[in-house]
mmCIF file of C-alpha atoms in Angstrom:
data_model
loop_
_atom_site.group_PDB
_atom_site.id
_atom_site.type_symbol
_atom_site.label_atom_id
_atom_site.label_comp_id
_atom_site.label_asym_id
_atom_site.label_seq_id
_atom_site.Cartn_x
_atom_site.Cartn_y
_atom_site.Cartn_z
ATOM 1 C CA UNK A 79 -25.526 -38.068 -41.094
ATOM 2 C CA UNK A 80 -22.387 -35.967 -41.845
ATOM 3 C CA UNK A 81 -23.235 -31.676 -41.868
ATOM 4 C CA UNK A 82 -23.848 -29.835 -45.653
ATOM 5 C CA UNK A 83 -19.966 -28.651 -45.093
ATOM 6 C CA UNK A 84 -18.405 -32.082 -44.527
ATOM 7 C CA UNK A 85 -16.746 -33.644 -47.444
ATOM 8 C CA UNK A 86 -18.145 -37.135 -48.586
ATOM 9 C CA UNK A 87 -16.915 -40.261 -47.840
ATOM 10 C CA UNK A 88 -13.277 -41.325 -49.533
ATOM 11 C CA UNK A 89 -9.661 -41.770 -48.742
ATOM 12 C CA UNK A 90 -7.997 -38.384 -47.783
ATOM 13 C CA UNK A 91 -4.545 -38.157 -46.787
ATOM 14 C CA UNK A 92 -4.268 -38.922 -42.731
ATOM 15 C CA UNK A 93 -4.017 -35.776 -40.912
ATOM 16 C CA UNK A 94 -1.870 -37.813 -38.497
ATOM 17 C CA UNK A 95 0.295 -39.254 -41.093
ATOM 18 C CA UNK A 96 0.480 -36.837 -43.961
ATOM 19 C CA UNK A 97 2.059 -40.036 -46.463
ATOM 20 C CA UNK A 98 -0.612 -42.204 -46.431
ATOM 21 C CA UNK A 99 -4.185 -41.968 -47.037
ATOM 22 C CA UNK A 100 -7.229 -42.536 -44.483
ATOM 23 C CA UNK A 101 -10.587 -43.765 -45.180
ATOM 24 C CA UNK A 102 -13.212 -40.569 -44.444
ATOM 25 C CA UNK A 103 -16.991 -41.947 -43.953
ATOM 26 C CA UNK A 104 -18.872 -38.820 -44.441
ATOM 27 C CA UNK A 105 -18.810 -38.081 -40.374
ATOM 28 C CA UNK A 106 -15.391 -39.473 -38.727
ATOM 29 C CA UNK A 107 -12.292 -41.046 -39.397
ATOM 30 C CA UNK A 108 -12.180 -45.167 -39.732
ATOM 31 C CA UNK A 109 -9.092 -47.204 -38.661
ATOM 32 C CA UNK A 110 -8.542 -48.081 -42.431
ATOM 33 C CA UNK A 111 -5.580 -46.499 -44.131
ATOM 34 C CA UNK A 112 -3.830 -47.225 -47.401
ATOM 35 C CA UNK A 113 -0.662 -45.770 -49.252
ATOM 36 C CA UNK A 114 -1.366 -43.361 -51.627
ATOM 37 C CA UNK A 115 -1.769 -44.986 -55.474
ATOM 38 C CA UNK A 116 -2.962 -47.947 -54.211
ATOM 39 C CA UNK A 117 -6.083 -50.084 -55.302
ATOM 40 C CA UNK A 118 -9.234 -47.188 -54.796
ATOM 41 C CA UNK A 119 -11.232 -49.980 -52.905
ATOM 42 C CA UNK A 120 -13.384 -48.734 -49.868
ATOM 43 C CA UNK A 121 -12.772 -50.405 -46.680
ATOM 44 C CA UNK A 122 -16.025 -53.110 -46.951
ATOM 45 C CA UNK A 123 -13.530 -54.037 -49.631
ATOM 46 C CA UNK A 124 -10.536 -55.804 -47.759
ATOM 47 C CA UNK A 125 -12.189 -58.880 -46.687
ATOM 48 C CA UNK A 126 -12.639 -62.647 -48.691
ATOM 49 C CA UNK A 127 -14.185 -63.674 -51.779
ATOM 50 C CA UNK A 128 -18.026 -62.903 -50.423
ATOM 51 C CA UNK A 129 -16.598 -59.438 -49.526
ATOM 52 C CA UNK A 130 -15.337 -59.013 -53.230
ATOM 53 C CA UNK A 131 -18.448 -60.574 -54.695
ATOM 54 C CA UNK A 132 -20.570 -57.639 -52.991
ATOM 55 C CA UNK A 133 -18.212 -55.032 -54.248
ATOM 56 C CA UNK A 134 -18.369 -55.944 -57.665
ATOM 57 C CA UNK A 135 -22.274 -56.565 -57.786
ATOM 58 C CA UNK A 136 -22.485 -52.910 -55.964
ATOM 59 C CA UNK A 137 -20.147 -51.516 -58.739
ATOM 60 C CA UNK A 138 -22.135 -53.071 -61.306
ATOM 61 C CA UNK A 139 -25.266 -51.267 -60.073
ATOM 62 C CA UNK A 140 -23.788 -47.788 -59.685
ATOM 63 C CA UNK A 141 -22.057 -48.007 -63.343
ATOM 64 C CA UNK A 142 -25.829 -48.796 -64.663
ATOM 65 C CA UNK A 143 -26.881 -46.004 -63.077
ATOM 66 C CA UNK A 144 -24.319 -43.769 -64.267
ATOM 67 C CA UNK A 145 -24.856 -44.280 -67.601
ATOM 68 C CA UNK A 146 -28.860 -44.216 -67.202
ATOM 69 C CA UNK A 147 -28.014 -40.800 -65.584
ATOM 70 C CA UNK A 148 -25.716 -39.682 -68.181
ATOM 71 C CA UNK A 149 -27.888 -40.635 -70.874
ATOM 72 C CA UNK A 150 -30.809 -38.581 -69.059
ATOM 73 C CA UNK A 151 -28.556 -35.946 -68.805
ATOM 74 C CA UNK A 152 -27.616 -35.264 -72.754
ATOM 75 C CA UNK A 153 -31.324 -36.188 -73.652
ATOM 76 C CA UNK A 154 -31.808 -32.633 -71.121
ATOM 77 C CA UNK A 155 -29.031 -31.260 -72.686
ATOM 78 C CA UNK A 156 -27.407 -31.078 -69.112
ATOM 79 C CA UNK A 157 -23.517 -30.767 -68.274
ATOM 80 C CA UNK A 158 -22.884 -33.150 -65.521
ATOM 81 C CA UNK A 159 -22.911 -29.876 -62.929
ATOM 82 C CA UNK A 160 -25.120 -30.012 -59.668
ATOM 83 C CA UNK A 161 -28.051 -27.803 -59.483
ATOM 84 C CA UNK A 162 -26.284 -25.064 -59.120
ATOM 85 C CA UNK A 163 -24.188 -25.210 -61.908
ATOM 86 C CA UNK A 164 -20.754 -25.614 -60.284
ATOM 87 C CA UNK A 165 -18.930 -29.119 -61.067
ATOM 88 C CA UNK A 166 -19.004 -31.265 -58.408
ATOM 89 C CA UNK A 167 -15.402 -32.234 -56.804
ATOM 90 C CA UNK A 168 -14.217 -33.493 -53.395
ATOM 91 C CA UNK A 169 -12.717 -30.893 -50.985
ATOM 92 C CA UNK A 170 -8.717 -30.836 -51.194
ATOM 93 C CA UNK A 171 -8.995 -32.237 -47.607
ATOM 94 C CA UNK A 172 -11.616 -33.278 -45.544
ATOM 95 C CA UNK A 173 -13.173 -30.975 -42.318
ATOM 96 C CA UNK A 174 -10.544 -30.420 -39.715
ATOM 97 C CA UNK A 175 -13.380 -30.168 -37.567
ATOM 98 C CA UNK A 176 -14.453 -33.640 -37.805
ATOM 99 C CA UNK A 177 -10.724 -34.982 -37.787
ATOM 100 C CA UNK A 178 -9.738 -36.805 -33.921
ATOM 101 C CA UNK A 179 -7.964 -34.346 -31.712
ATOM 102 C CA UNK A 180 -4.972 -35.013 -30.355
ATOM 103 C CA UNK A 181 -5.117 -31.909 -28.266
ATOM 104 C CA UNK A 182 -4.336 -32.781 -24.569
ATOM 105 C CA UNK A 183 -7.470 -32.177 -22.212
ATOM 106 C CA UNK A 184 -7.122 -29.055 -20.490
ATOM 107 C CA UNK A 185 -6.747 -28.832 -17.067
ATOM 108 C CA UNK A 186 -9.641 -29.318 -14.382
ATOM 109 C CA UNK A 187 -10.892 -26.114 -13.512
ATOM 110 C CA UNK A 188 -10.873 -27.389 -9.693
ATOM 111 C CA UNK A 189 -6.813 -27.915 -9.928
ATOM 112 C CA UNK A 190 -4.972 -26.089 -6.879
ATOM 113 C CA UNK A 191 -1.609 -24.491 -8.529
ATOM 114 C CA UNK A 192 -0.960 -23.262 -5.208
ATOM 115 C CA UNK A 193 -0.972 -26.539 -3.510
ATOM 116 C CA UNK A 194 0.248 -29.900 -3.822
ATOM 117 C CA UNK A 195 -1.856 -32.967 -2.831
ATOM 118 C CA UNK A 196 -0.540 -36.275 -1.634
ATOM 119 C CA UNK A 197 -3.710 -38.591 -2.119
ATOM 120 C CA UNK A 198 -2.121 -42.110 -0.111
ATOM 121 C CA UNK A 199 -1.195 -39.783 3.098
ATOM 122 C CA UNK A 200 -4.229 -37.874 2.817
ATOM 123 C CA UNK A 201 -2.907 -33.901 3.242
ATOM 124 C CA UNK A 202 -1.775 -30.775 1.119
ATOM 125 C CA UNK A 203 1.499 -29.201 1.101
ATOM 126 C CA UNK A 204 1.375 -25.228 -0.177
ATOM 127 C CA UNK A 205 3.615 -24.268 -3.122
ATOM 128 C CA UNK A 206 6.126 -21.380 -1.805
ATOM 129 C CA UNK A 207 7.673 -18.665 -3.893
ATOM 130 C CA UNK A 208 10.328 -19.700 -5.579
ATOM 131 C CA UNK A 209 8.876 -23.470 -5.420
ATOM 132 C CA UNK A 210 7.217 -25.986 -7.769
ATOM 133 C CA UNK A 211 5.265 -28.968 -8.064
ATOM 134 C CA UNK A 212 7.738 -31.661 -8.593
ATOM 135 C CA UNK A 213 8.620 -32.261 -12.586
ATOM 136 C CA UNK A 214 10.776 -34.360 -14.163
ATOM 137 C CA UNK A 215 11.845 -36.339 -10.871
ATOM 138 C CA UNK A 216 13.275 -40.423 -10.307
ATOM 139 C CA UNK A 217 11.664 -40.229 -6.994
ATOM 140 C CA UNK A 218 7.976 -40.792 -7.032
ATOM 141 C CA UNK A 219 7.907 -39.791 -2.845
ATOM 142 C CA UNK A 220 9.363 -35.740 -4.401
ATOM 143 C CA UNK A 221 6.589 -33.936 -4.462
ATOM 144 C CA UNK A 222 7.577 -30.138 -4.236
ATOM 145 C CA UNK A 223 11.208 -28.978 -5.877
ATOM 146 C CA UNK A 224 12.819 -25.150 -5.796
ATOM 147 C CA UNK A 225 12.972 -24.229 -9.849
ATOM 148 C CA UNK A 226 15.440 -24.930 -11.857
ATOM 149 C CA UNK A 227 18.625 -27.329 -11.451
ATOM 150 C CA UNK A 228 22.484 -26.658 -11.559
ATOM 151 C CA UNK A 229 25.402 -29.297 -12.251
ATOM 152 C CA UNK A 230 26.189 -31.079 -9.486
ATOM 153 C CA UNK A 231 29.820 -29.768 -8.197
ATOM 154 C CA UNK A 232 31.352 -33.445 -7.591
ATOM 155 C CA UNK A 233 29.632 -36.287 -9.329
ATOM 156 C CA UNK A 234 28.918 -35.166 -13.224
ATOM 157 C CA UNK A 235 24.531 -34.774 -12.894
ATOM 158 C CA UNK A 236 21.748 -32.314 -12.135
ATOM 159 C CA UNK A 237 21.011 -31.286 -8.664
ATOM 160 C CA UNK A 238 18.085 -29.279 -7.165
ATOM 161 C CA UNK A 239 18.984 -26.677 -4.444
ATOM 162 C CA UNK A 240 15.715 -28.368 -2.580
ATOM 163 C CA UNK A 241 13.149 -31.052 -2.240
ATOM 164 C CA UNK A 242 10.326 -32.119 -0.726
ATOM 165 C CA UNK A 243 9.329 -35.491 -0.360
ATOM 166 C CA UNK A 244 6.594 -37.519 1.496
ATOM 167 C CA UNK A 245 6.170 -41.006 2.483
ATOM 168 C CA UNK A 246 4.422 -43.494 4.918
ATOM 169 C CA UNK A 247 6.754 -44.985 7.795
ATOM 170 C CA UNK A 248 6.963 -48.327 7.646
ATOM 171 C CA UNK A 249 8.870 -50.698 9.521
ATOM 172 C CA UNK A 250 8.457 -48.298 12.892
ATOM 173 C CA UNK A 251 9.339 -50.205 16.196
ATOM 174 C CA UNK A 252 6.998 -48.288 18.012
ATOM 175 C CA UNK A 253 5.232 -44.456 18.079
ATOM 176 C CA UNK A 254 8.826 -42.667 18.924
ATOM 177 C CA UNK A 255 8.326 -39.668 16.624
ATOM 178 C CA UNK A 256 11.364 -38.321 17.423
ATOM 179 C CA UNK A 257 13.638 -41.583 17.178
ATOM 180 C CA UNK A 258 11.268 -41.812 13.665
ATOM 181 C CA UNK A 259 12.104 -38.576 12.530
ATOM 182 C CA UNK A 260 15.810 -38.726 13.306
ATOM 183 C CA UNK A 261 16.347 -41.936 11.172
ATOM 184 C CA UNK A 262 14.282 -40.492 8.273
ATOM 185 C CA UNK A 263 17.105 -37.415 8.344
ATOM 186 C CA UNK A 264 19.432 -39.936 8.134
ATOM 187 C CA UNK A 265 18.674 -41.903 5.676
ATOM 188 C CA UNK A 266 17.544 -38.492 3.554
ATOM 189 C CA UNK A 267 21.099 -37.257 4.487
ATOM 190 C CA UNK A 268 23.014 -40.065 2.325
ATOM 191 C CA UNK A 269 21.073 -40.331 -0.171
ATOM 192 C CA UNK A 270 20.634 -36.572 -1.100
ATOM 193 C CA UNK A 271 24.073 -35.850 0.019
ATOM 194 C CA UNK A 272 26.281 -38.679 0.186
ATOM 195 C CA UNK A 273 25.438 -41.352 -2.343
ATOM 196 C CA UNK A 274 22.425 -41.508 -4.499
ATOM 197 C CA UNK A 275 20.330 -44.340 -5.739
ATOM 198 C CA UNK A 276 22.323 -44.994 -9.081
ATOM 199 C CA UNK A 277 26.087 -45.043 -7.204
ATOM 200 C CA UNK A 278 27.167 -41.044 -7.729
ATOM 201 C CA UNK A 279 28.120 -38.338 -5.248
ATOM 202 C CA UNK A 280 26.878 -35.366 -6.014
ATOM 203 C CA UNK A 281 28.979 -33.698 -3.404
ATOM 204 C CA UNK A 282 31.754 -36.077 -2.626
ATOM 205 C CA UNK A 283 29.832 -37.887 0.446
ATOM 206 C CA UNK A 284 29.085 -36.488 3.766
ATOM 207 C CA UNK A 285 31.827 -35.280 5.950
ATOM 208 C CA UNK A 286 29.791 -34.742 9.081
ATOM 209 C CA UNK A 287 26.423 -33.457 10.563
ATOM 210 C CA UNK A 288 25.069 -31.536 13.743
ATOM 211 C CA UNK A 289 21.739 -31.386 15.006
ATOM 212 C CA UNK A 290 20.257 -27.995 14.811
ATOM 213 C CA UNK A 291 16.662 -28.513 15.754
ATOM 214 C CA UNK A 292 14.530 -31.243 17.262
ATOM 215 C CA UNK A 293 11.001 -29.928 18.724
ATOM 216 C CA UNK A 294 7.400 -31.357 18.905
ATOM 217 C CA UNK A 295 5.056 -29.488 16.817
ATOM 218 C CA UNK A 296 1.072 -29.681 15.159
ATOM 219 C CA UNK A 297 1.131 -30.204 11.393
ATOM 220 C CA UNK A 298 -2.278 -30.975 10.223
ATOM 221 C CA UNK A 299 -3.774 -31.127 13.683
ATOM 222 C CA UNK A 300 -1.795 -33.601 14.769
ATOM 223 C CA UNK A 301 0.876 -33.970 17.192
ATOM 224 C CA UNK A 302 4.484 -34.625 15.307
ATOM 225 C CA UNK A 303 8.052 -34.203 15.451
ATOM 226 C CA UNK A 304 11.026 -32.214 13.395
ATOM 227 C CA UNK A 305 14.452 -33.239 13.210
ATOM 228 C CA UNK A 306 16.479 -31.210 11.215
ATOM 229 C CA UNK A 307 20.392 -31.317 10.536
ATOM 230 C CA UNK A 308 23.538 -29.358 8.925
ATOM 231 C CA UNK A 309 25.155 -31.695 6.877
ATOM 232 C CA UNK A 310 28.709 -30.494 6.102
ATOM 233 C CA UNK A 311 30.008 -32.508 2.266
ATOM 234 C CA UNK A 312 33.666 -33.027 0.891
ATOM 235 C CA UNK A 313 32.606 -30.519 -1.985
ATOM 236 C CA UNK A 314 29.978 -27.371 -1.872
ATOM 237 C CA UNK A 315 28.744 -25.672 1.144
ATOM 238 C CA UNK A 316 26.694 -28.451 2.492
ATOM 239 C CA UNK A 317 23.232 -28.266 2.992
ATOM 240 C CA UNK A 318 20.077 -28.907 5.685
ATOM 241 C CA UNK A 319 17.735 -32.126 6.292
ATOM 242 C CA UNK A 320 14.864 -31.918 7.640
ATOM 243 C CA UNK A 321 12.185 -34.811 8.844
ATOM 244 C CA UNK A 322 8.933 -34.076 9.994
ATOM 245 C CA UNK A 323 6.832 -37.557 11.555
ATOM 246 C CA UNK A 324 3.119 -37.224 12.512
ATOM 247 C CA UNK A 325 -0.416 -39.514 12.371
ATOM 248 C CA UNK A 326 -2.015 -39.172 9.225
ATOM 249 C CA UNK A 327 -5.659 -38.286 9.593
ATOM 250 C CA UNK A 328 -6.817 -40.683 6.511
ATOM 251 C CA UNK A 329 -7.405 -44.253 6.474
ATOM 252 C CA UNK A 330 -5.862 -45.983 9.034
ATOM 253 C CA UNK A 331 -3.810 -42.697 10.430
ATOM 254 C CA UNK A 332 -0.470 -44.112 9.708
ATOM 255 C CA UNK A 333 2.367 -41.936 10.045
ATOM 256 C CA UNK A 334 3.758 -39.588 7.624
ATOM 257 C CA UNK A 335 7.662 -38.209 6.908
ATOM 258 C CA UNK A 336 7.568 -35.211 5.387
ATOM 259 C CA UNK A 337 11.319 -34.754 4.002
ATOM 260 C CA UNK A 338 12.762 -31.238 3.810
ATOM 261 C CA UNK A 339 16.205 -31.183 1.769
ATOM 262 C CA UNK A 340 17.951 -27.560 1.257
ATOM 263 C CA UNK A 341 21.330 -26.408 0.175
ATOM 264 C CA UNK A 342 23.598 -24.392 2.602
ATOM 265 C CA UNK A 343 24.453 -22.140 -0.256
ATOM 266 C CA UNK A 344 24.168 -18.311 -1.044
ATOM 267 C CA UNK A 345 22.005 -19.261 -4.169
ATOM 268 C CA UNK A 346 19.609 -21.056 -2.327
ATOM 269 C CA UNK A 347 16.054 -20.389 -0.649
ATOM 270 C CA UNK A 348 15.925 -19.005 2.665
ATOM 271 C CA UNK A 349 15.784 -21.811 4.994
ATOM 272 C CA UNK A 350 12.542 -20.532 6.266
ATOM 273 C CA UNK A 351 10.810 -21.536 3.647
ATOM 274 C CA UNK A 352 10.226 -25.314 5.416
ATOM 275 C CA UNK A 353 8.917 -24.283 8.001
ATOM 276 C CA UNK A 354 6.589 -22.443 5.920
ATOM 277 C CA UNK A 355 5.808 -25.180 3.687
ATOM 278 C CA UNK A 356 5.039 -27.638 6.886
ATOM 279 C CA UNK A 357 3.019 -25.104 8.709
ATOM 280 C CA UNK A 358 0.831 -24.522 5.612
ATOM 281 C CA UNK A 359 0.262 -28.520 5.654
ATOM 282 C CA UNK A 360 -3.205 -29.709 5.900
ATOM 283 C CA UNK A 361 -5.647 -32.912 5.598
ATOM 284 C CA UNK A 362 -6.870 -33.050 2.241
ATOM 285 C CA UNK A 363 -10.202 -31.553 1.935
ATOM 286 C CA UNK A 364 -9.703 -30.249 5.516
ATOM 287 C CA UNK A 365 -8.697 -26.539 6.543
ATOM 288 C CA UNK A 366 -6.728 -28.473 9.893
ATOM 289 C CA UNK A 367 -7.359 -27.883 13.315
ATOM 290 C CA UNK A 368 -8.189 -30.862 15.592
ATOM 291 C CA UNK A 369 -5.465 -32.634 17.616
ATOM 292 C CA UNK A 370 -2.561 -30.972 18.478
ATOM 293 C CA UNK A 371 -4.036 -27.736 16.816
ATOM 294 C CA UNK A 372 -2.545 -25.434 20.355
ATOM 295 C CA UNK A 373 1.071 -27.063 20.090
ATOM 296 C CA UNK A 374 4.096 -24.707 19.567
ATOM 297 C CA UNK A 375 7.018 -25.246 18.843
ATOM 298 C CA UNK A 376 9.475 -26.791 21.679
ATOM 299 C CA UNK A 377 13.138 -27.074 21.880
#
């Protein structure tokens, strides 16, 4: 039963698509819609010949009635208004209230803007100053970017001054974190720096790399490896790649690569900031600890 202050049933014009009209029931909009001047049939109205037959004997009825009501009315001496004397006429438009919303869903109150979950891998990355959950990225692994983008100084495109990325190994030859982690830099290394997926250079292609840190270290309570290198490019100041490998601690604990790219330049983050962003990793749902939980850092 529709409230006192919704309109009653009839086509209105679709609040979705102002140029036609939409059939209103009294309580919520139906899927029947119509341009406006057509035919005033109501929607029990578009089917066969039994459909029609109904219609008409239903019209029938309500004319009979309207003139039995009209006649009662002039024997009263009444003027066709409702009981309380106002004319009665169908709002302009019918109760936004009752129209669908196509309002997106807010938010879940439980969201974490200061953290970034990777549900396959099972673990939580923080978001740094000057960081952001990953938007408008071709890689579906990219999880955390540094905000906002600048043209790319060889190749015409848009490049980010970081990344991270995550991703299960697979393929490994054995549990050789650091071997692991050295050929996830690589591979990171040409396609951030040298070519990309789609055949451009951002910087002109790698001109040649050194190795300025490779150390076992706990991430997550669990014992992994960094490898991280100074990539030097044909164009720009270069930039760093970094590859952390370690057992994930859900499902079947594969292991992990968390991929660290950064520019080299002046307008870039500090390079600090990965190894704040891996030592603020953690299991998901976890607060870490465990395995691995008393390793520093080694050379």
């Amino acid at each position: 039963m529709s409230s006192p202050s919704a309109p009653p049933p009839g086509w209105y014009p679709d609040p979705k698509a102002p140029s036609t009209e939409r059939w209103w029931d009294g309580v919520s909009w139906t899927d029947h819609r119509r341009q406006p001047g057509a035919a005033p049939a109501a929607p029990g109205d578009f089917g066969g010949g039994r459909g029609r037959t109904v219609a008409l004997v239903v019209a029938g009825t309500a004319l009979v009635a309207a003139l039995v009501t009209g006649a009662v009315l002039v024997l009263n001496g009444g003027s066709g208004d409702d009981r309380a004397g106002r004319p009665r006429t169908a709002p302009s438009e019918p109760a936004q209230s009752s129209a669908p919303s196509t309002t997106a869903p807010a938010p879940s109150p439980t969201e974490d803007a200061d953290h970034v979950t990777d549900q396959l891998n099972g673990i939580t990355l923080p978001v740094v100053d000057g960081w952001q959950k990953a938007q408008n990225v071709a890689d579906d692994d990219v999880l955390l970017t540094t905000k906002g983008t600048y043209t790319c100084p060889y190749d015409d495109g848009i490049c980010r001054r970081g990344t991270v990325a995550t991703h299960t190994v697979t393929n490994a030859d054995g549990p050789d974190l650091k071997a692991l982690a050295a050929q996830d830099a690589s591979d990171a290394a040409d396609r951030v720096y040298d070519t990309d997926a789609v055949g451009r250079r951002p910087f002109g292609g790698i001109t040649g790399h050194r190795v300025v840190a490779a150390r076992q270290l706990a991430v997550a309570g669990r014992v992994g490896y960094l490898v991280r290198w100074k990539v030097r490019t044909t164009v720009g100041p270069g930039g760093y790649i970094q590859s952390v490998v370690f057992p994930s601690s859900a499902g079947s604990e594969s292991l992990v690569a968390v991929t660290g790219t950064l520019d080299a330049g002046d307008k870039a983050p500090p390079l600090t900031d990965l190894d704040t962003i891996v030592k603020g990793i953690r299991s998901a749902g976890e607060g870490g600890g465990g395995v691995g939980s008393s390793i520093g850092p080694t050379d």
